[in-house]
Tab-separated table of C-alpha atoms and ligand atoms in Angstrom:
chain	number	residue	atom	x	y	z
V	180	MET	CA	-37.080	-0.149	-22.909
V	181	HIS	CA	-37.204	-1.121	-26.772
V	182	ILE	CA	-33.621	-0.333	-28.830
V	183	VAL	CA	-34.107	-1.142	-31.634
V	184	PHE	CA	-30.424	-2.395	-34.396
V	185	ALA	CA	-29.331	-0.692	-36.334
V	186	SER	CA	-26.647	-1.268	-37.986
V	187	HIS	CA	-24.971	-2.693	-41.873
V	188	GLN	CA	-23.711	-5.590	-39.376
V	189	ASP	CA	-24.646	-8.850	-39.371
V	190	PRO	CA	-27.882	-8.982	-36.403
V	191	GLY	CA	-27.200	-12.160	-36.674
V	192	ALA	CA	-23.773	-11.541	-34.363
V	193	TRP	CA	-25.607	-9.426	-32.537
V	194	LEU	CA	-29.108	-9.619	-31.722
V	195	PRO	CA	-28.106	-12.586	-29.649
V	196	ALA	CA	-26.216	-11.488	-27.419
V	197	LEU	CA	-27.814	-7.783	-27.182
V	198	ARG	CA	-30.873	-9.944	-25.862
V	199	GLU	CA	-29.537	-11.897	-23.845
V	200	ALA	CA	-26.971	-9.011	-22.099
V	201	LEU	CA	-30.339	-6.692	-21.906
V	202	PRO	CA	-32.986	-9.134	-20.368
V	203	GLY	CA	-35.802	-7.020	-19.457
V	204	HIS	CA	-35.305	-4.954	-23.047
V	205	THR	CA	-36.979	-4.937	-26.136
V	206	ILE	CA	-34.197	-5.528	-28.801
V	207	THR	CA	-35.598	-5.595	-31.985
V	208	VAL	CA	-34.073	-4.939	-35.983
V	209	TRP	CA	-34.549	-1.926	-37.156
V	210	ASN	CA	-37.111	-2.305	-39.781
V	211	PRO	CA	-38.224	0.561	-41.729
V	212	GLN	CA	-40.632	-1.186	-43.509
V	213	ALA	CA	-42.676	-1.808	-40.663
V	214	PRO	CA	-44.309	0.851	-38.908
V	215	PRO	CA	-42.927	2.529	-36.145
V	216	THR	CA	-41.801	0.881	-33.404
V	217	GLY	CA	-41.818	3.902	-30.838
V	218	ALA	CA	-37.698	2.695	-29.395
V	219	GLU	CA	-36.440	5.008	-26.750
V	220	GLY	CA	-33.319	3.306	-27.835
V	221	ALA	CA	-30.961	2.811	-31.099
V	222	VAL	CA	-28.044	0.884	-31.024
V	223	VAL	CA	-25.931	1.843	-33.745
V	224	TRP	CA	-22.978	1.784	-36.327
V	225	GLN	CA	-23.322	4.478	-39.514
V	226	PRO	CA	-26.537	4.408	-39.626
V	227	PRO	CA	-28.775	5.149	-42.547
V	228	ALA	CA	-30.501	8.407	-41.571
V	229	GLU	CA	-33.611	7.542	-42.135
V	230	LEU	CA	-34.001	5.953	-39.231
V	231	PHE	CA	-34.315	9.818	-37.846
V	232	GLU	CA	-36.974	10.326	-39.154
V	233	HIS	CA	-39.231	7.024	-38.943
V	234	GLU	CA	-38.241	6.223	-35.612
V	235	ARG	CA	-39.322	9.635	-33.428
V	236	ASN	CA	-38.885	8.710	-30.267
V	237	LEU	CA	-35.502	7.851	-29.996
V	238	LYS	CA	-33.583	9.609	-27.416
V	239	ILE	CA	-30.160	7.278	-27.015
V	240	LEU	CA	-27.637	5.957	-29.905
V	241	PHE	CA	-25.570	3.294	-28.486
V	242	ASN	CA	-22.306	3.786	-31.152
V	243	LEU	CA	-21.019	-0.183	-31.158
V	244	GLY	CA	-17.489	2.006	-33.074
V	245	ALA	CA	-15.526	5.059	-30.705
V	246	GLY	CA	-15.543	7.862	-33.564
V	247	VAL	CA	-18.382	9.820	-33.667
V	248	ASP	CA	-17.433	11.919	-36.249
V	249	ALA	CA	-19.753	10.158	-38.748
V	250	ILE	CA	-22.444	10.435	-36.862
V	251	LEU	CA	-22.111	13.944	-35.730
V	252	ARG	CA	-21.924	15.378	-39.548
V	253	MET	CA	-25.265	13.550	-40.567
V	254	PRO	CA	-27.749	16.725	-40.486
V	255	GLN	CA	-31.841	14.427	-39.779
V	256	LEU	CA	-28.590	13.820	-36.760
V	257	PRO	CA	-32.287	15.382	-33.869
V	258	SER	CA	-30.158	17.855	-32.245
V	259	GLY	CA	-32.055	16.855	-28.573
V	260	ILE	CA	-30.406	13.019	-29.435
V	261	ARG	CA	-28.127	11.495	-27.265
V	262	ILE	CA	-25.424	9.473	-28.254
V	263	ALA	CA	-23.320	7.586	-26.368
V	264	ARG	CA	-19.573	6.200	-27.268
V	265	LEU	CA	-17.919	3.352	-27.382
V	266	GLU	CA	-15.755	2.778	-24.069
V	267	ASP	CA	-13.104	1.718	-24.448
V	268	ALA	CA	-14.590	-2.890	-24.630
V	269	GLY	CA	-10.869	-3.886	-25.830
V	270	MET	CA	-10.660	-0.745	-28.441
V	271	ALA	CA	-7.864	0.768	-26.575
V	272	VAL	CA	-5.129	-2.245	-26.121
V	273	GLN	CA	-5.704	-2.935	-29.671
V	274	ILE	CA	-4.495	0.663	-31.202
V	275	ALA	CA	-0.871	0.564	-28.407
V	276	GLU	CA	-0.609	-3.202	-29.971
V	277	TYR	CA	-1.470	-1.318	-33.469
V	278	ALA	CA	1.514	1.932	-32.506
V	279	VAL	CA	4.231	-0.939	-31.138
V	280	TYR	CA	3.904	-2.795	-33.959
V	281	ALA	CA	4.203	0.126	-36.054
V	282	LEU	CA	6.762	2.104	-34.822
V	283	LEU	CA	8.731	-1.221	-33.687
V	284	ARG	CA	8.649	-2.348	-37.636
V	285	ILE	CA	10.073	1.926	-38.446
V	286	ALA	CA	12.252	2.188	-35.036
V	287	ARG	CA	13.758	-1.615	-35.473
V	288	GLY	CA	13.825	-1.744	-38.629
V	289	PHE	CA	11.680	-4.636	-39.484
V	290	GLY	CA	10.113	-3.150	-42.709
V	291	VAL	CA	13.612	-3.154	-44.264
V	292	TYR	CA	14.215	-6.818	-42.408
V	293	GLU	CA	11.191	-8.050	-44.520
V	294	ARG	CA	12.923	-6.312	-48.162
V	295	ASP	CA	15.460	-8.172	-47.556
V	296	GLN	CA	14.815	-11.582	-46.838
V	297	ALA	CA	12.971	-10.468	-50.161
V	298	ALA	CA	16.243	-9.620	-52.170
V	299	GLY	CA	17.905	-13.188	-49.890
V	300	ARG	CA	19.924	-10.870	-48.223
V	301	TRP	CA	21.088	-11.042	-44.560
V	302	GLN	CA	21.731	-7.593	-43.201
V	303	PRO	CA	21.622	-7.001	-39.169
V	304	GLN	CA	20.219	-3.623	-39.031
V	305	PRO	CA	22.173	-1.095	-36.068
V	306	GLY	CA	21.148	-1.628	-32.657
V	307	LEU	CA	17.557	0.674	-31.098
V	308	LEU	CA	18.407	3.900	-29.809
V	309	ARG	CA	15.884	4.941	-27.307
V	310	ARG	CA	16.638	7.950	-26.955
V	311	LEU	CA	17.077	8.539	-30.590
V	312	TRP	CA	12.511	8.373	-30.867
V	313	PRO	CA	11.062	10.213	-28.842
V	314	VAL	CA	7.449	9.200	-29.710
V	315	GLY	CA	4.301	11.884	-29.547
V	316	VAL	CA	0.785	10.754	-29.091
V	317	LEU	CA	-1.485	13.107	-30.506
V	318	GLY	CA	-5.267	13.144	-28.229
V	319	LEU	CA	-4.575	11.629	-24.263
V	320	GLY	CA	-8.416	10.454	-24.044
V	321	SER	CA	-8.866	7.110	-23.001
V	322	VAL	CA	-7.062	4.648	-26.295
V	323	GLY	CA	-3.965	8.032	-26.630
V	324	GLU	CA	-3.381	7.358	-22.613
V	325	ARG	CA	-2.839	3.623	-23.276
V	326	VAL	CA	-0.903	3.781	-25.820
V	327	ALA	CA	1.643	6.420	-24.272
V	328	ARG	CA	1.622	4.016	-20.961
V	329	VAL	CA	2.708	0.763	-23.370
V	330	LEU	CA	5.408	2.688	-24.721
V	331	ALA	CA	6.582	3.913	-22.451
V	332	ALA	CA	6.581	0.862	-20.592
V	333	LEU	CA	8.510	0.376	-23.418
V	334	ASP	CA	10.962	2.696	-22.070
V	335	PHE	CA	10.835	5.319	-25.191
V	336	PRO	CA	11.040	8.256	-24.602
V	337	VAL	CA	6.390	9.625	-23.864
V	338	ALA	CA	5.080	13.089	-25.221
V	339	GLY	CA	1.112	13.122	-25.171
V	340	TRP	CA	-1.050	16.032	-26.074
V	341	SER	CA	-4.004	16.988	-25.752
V	342	ARG	CA	-7.014	19.855	-26.040
V	343	SER	CA	-6.606	19.997	-22.151
V	344	ARG	CA	-4.107	18.603	-19.474
V	345	ARG	CA	-3.561	15.217	-18.004
V	346	ALA	CA	-1.764	13.912	-16.178
V	347	ILE	CA	0.298	10.661	-17.256
V	348	GLU	CA	2.868	8.787	-14.632
V	349	GLY	CA	5.804	8.679	-17.265
V	350	VAL	CA	4.799	10.845	-20.113
V	351	GLN	CA	5.308	14.997	-20.596
V	352	CYS	CA	1.637	15.785	-21.359
V	353	MET	CA	1.304	18.574	-23.022
V	354	ALA	CA	-1.377	20.811	-23.366
V	355	GLY	CA	-3.484	22.958	-25.700
V	356	ALA	CA	-2.372	25.385	-29.075
V	357	ASP	CA	0.390	27.483	-27.640
V	358	GLU	CA	2.696	23.933	-26.602
V	359	LEU	CA	2.141	21.953	-30.003
V	360	PRO	CA	4.362	23.692	-31.092
V	361	ALA	CA	7.338	22.698	-28.566
V	362	PHE	CA	5.103	19.633	-28.490
V	363	LEU	CA	5.510	18.663	-32.354
V	364	ALA	CA	8.976	19.734	-32.205
V	365	ARG	CA	10.876	16.441	-29.481
V	366	THR	CA	8.979	14.473	-31.096
V	367	ARG	CA	10.312	11.843	-34.598
V	368	VAL	CA	7.652	9.512	-34.418
V	369	LEU	CA	3.573	11.189	-34.444
V	370	VAL	CA	1.287	8.267	-33.204
V	371	ASN	CA	-2.319	10.307	-34.319
V	372	VAL	CA	-5.544	8.947	-32.111
V	373	LEU	CA	-7.537	11.928	-31.772
V	374	PRO	CA	-11.376	12.561	-32.649
V	375	LEU	CA	-11.991	14.033	-35.529
V	376	THR	CA	-13.743	17.322	-34.932
V	377	ASP	CA	-13.651	20.640	-36.742
V	378	ALA	CA	-10.679	21.619	-34.485
V	379	THR	CA	-9.155	18.758	-35.243
V	380	ARG	CA	-9.351	18.035	-39.133
V	381	GLY	CA	-6.038	18.698	-41.158
V	382	ILE	CA	-4.207	19.167	-38.011
V	383	LEU	CA	-1.944	16.772	-39.766
V	384	ASN	CA	-0.683	18.756	-42.575
V	385	ARG	CA	2.920	20.508	-43.705
V	386	ARG	CA	3.155	23.620	-41.293
V	387	THR	CA	2.229	20.403	-37.702
V	388	LEU	CA	4.280	17.693	-39.549
V	389	SER	CA	7.026	20.288	-40.825
V	390	GLN	CA	7.893	20.990	-37.203
V	391	LEU	CA	8.683	16.969	-36.559
V	392	LEU	CA	12.885	16.247	-35.634
V	393	PRO	CA	14.020	15.111	-38.944
V	394	ASP	CA	13.387	12.013	-40.784
V	395	ALA	CA	10.411	11.532	-38.215
V	396	CYS	CA	7.486	9.431	-39.287
V	397	LEU	CA	3.639	9.713	-38.819
V	398	ILE	CA	1.372	6.889	-37.696
V	399	ASN	CA	-2.112	7.650	-37.896
V	400	VAL	CA	-5.129	5.585	-36.313
V	401	GLY	CA	-7.287	8.404	-36.382
V	402	ARG	CA	-9.457	8.849	-38.562
V	403	GLY	CA	-8.301	9.895	-43.012
V	404	ALA	CA	-9.702	13.592	-42.008
V	405	HIS	CA	-6.842	14.373	-39.792
V	406	LEU	CA	-4.313	13.600	-42.542
V	407	VAL	CA	-3.476	16.064	-45.699
V	408	GLU	CA	-2.322	13.249	-47.953
V	409	GLN	CA	-0.904	15.754	-50.424
V	410	ASP	CA	1.498	17.167	-47.280
V	411	LEU	CA	2.179	13.834	-46.794
V	412	LEU	CA	3.870	12.833	-49.406
V	413	ASP	CA	5.807	16.724	-50.876
V	414	LEU	CA	7.184	15.868	-46.587
V	415	LEU	CA	8.559	12.192	-47.972
V	416	ASP	CA	9.161	12.865	-51.524
V	417	GLU	CA	11.505	16.291	-49.764
V	418	GLY	CA	13.284	14.182	-47.797
V	419	ARG	CA	11.776	15.618	-44.590
V	420	LEU	CA	9.464	12.824	-43.496
V	421	ALA	CA	10.842	9.489	-43.810
V	422	GLY	CA	7.784	7.356	-43.526
V	423	ALA	CA	4.244	6.947	-42.508
V	424	ALA	CA	1.345	3.597	-41.710
V	425	LEU	CA	-1.593	4.543	-42.001
V	426	ASP	CA	-4.244	2.694	-41.248
V	427	VAL	CA	-7.146	5.166	-42.221
V	428	PHE	CA	-7.791	7.324	-45.335
V	429	GLU	CA	-10.159	10.091	-46.538
V	430	HIS	CA	-11.286	7.722	-49.167
V	431	GLU	CA	-11.584	4.632	-47.312
V	432	PRO	CA	-11.586	2.128	-49.092
V	433	LEU	CA	-8.287	3.700	-50.831
V	434	PRO	CA	-8.770	4.220	-53.502
V	435	PRO	CA	-7.221	1.522	-56.154
V	436	GLY	CA	-3.444	3.713	-57.719
V	437	HIS	CA	-3.889	6.483	-55.486
V	438	ARG	CA	0.272	6.728	-54.873
V	439	PHE	CA	-0.012	5.092	-50.888
V	440	TRP	CA	-0.550	1.474	-52.373
V	441	SER	CA	3.057	1.442	-54.269
V	442	ASP	CA	4.826	4.285	-51.823
V	443	PRO	CA	7.795	1.863	-50.037
V	444	ARG	CA	8.008	4.531	-47.082
V	445	VAL	CA	3.638	4.030	-46.473
V	446	HIS	CA	3.388	0.599	-44.593
V	447	ILE	CA	-0.935	0.990	-44.937
V	448	THR	CA	-3.510	-1.519	-43.335
V	449	PRO	CA	-7.296	-1.362	-44.290
V	450	HIS	CA	-8.803	0.684	-40.673
V	451	ILE	CA	-8.016	-2.582	-38.750
V	452	ALA	CA	-6.602	-1.134	-35.581
V	453	GLY	CA	-9.442	-0.834	-32.934
V	454	THR	CA	-12.056	-3.265	-34.375
V	455	THR	CA	-15.470	-3.242	-32.887
V	456	LEU	CA	-14.736	-6.626	-30.335
V	457	ARG	CA	-18.880	-8.375	-30.312
V	458	ASP	CA	-18.477	-8.996	-27.044
V	459	GLU	CA	-16.645	-6.528	-24.935
V	460	ALA	CA	-18.623	-3.852	-27.295
V	461	VAL	CA	-22.437	-5.558	-25.713
V	462	GLU	CA	-20.996	-6.120	-23.058
V	463	SER	CA	-20.496	-1.683	-22.646
V	464	VAL	CA	-23.483	-1.306	-24.507
V	465	ALA	CA	-25.547	-2.580	-21.851
V	466	ARG	CA	-23.823	-0.949	-18.752
V	467	GLN	CA	-25.110	1.614	-20.256
V	468	VAL	CA	-28.176	1.006	-21.377
V	469	GLY	CA	-28.440	-0.335	-17.397
V	470	GLN	CA	-26.938	4.044	-16.349
V	471	TYR	CA	-29.280	5.482	-18.907
V	472	ALA	CA	-33.147	3.415	-17.456
V	473	ARG	CA	-32.107	3.488	-13.689
V	474	GLY	CA	-31.748	7.860	-14.320
V	475	GLU	CA	-27.567	7.552	-14.056
V	476	PRO	CA	-25.392	9.997	-15.200
V	477	VAL	CA	-24.239	7.340	-18.485
V	478	SER	CA	-20.424	7.703	-19.108
V	479	GLY	CA	-20.021	8.173	-22.493
V	480	ILE	CA	-21.809	10.042	-23.037
V	481	VAL	CA	-20.517	12.918	-26.019
V	482	GLU	CA	-20.583	15.776	-25.646
V	483	ARG	CA	-22.481	17.555	-28.957
V	484	ALA	CA	-20.453	20.984	-28.854
V	485	ARG	CA	-16.951	19.149	-28.528
V	486	GLY	CA	-17.261	16.949	-30.893
V	487	TYR	CA	-16.534	13.886	-29.052
E	262	LIG	C1	-13.774	3.183	-35.066
E	262	LIG	O1	-12.835	3.742	-36.163
E	262	LIG	C2	-13.835	3.502	-34.235
E	262	LIG	O2	-14.571	4.688	-34.409
E	262	LIG	O3	-14.421	3.179	-33.720
């Protein structure tokens, strides 16, 4: 089949790898100036709206990212088009790594040691008592499951919460709106890896975050719009929350002058927790294209009504 590549990423870095992984398919860079190609598939990341007006034969999009919230919000997205999202593709392990880093930075006081070094101070912190650091993973898809398993393997008490019930060995799995209060009430470090949907937008707010254990911390690697940023700042100021590690923001790049830049209780990174790795992503797309071309069910397909 014919597949167009429509992404602001440099096609030079992607086309040879996609062509090599998909012999027998035609892969070209989408060119809005040229006549439509009639392509049936498109490999996309944040595609421009004109793609859908120009290439009217598109049946399926292969998204070069795990999150599809931005695409699903596009009013120009044709209703019948299918979307396959990146399946793991090295994303889960990176995000698990980030969660470990952020949790240990807080729980073992590595952030304190950074400040101590700058001040020339030698001051060991008390040892880590894991039972005082119950972790709650919000979202138990493939990424959340990996995060929960990795943290449980480090002997932290781990619970996970998801829309529908999951079973993960060594992790207390809770589900549905009814169990959210109990999940929050036993959690000191909340790791958010939910997909952004109408049901999860703003889920990290004063009401939910103030149900966490005292001295709680938030690690947000989902989407900026999950968090009501002002509520977090207020809860930090009130001493209700102790800190936050944030990789995603309502506006990215984080605007200059935003309080997160200078607040010592907030540790920020520029949306790098899970980056798209080219070789792994190409492998995932090639698998999905193969399934689609053979008329098989495509893995990682998005349920549009559900939002992920
Ligand atoms: C990154 O945020 C992604 O959705 O892949």
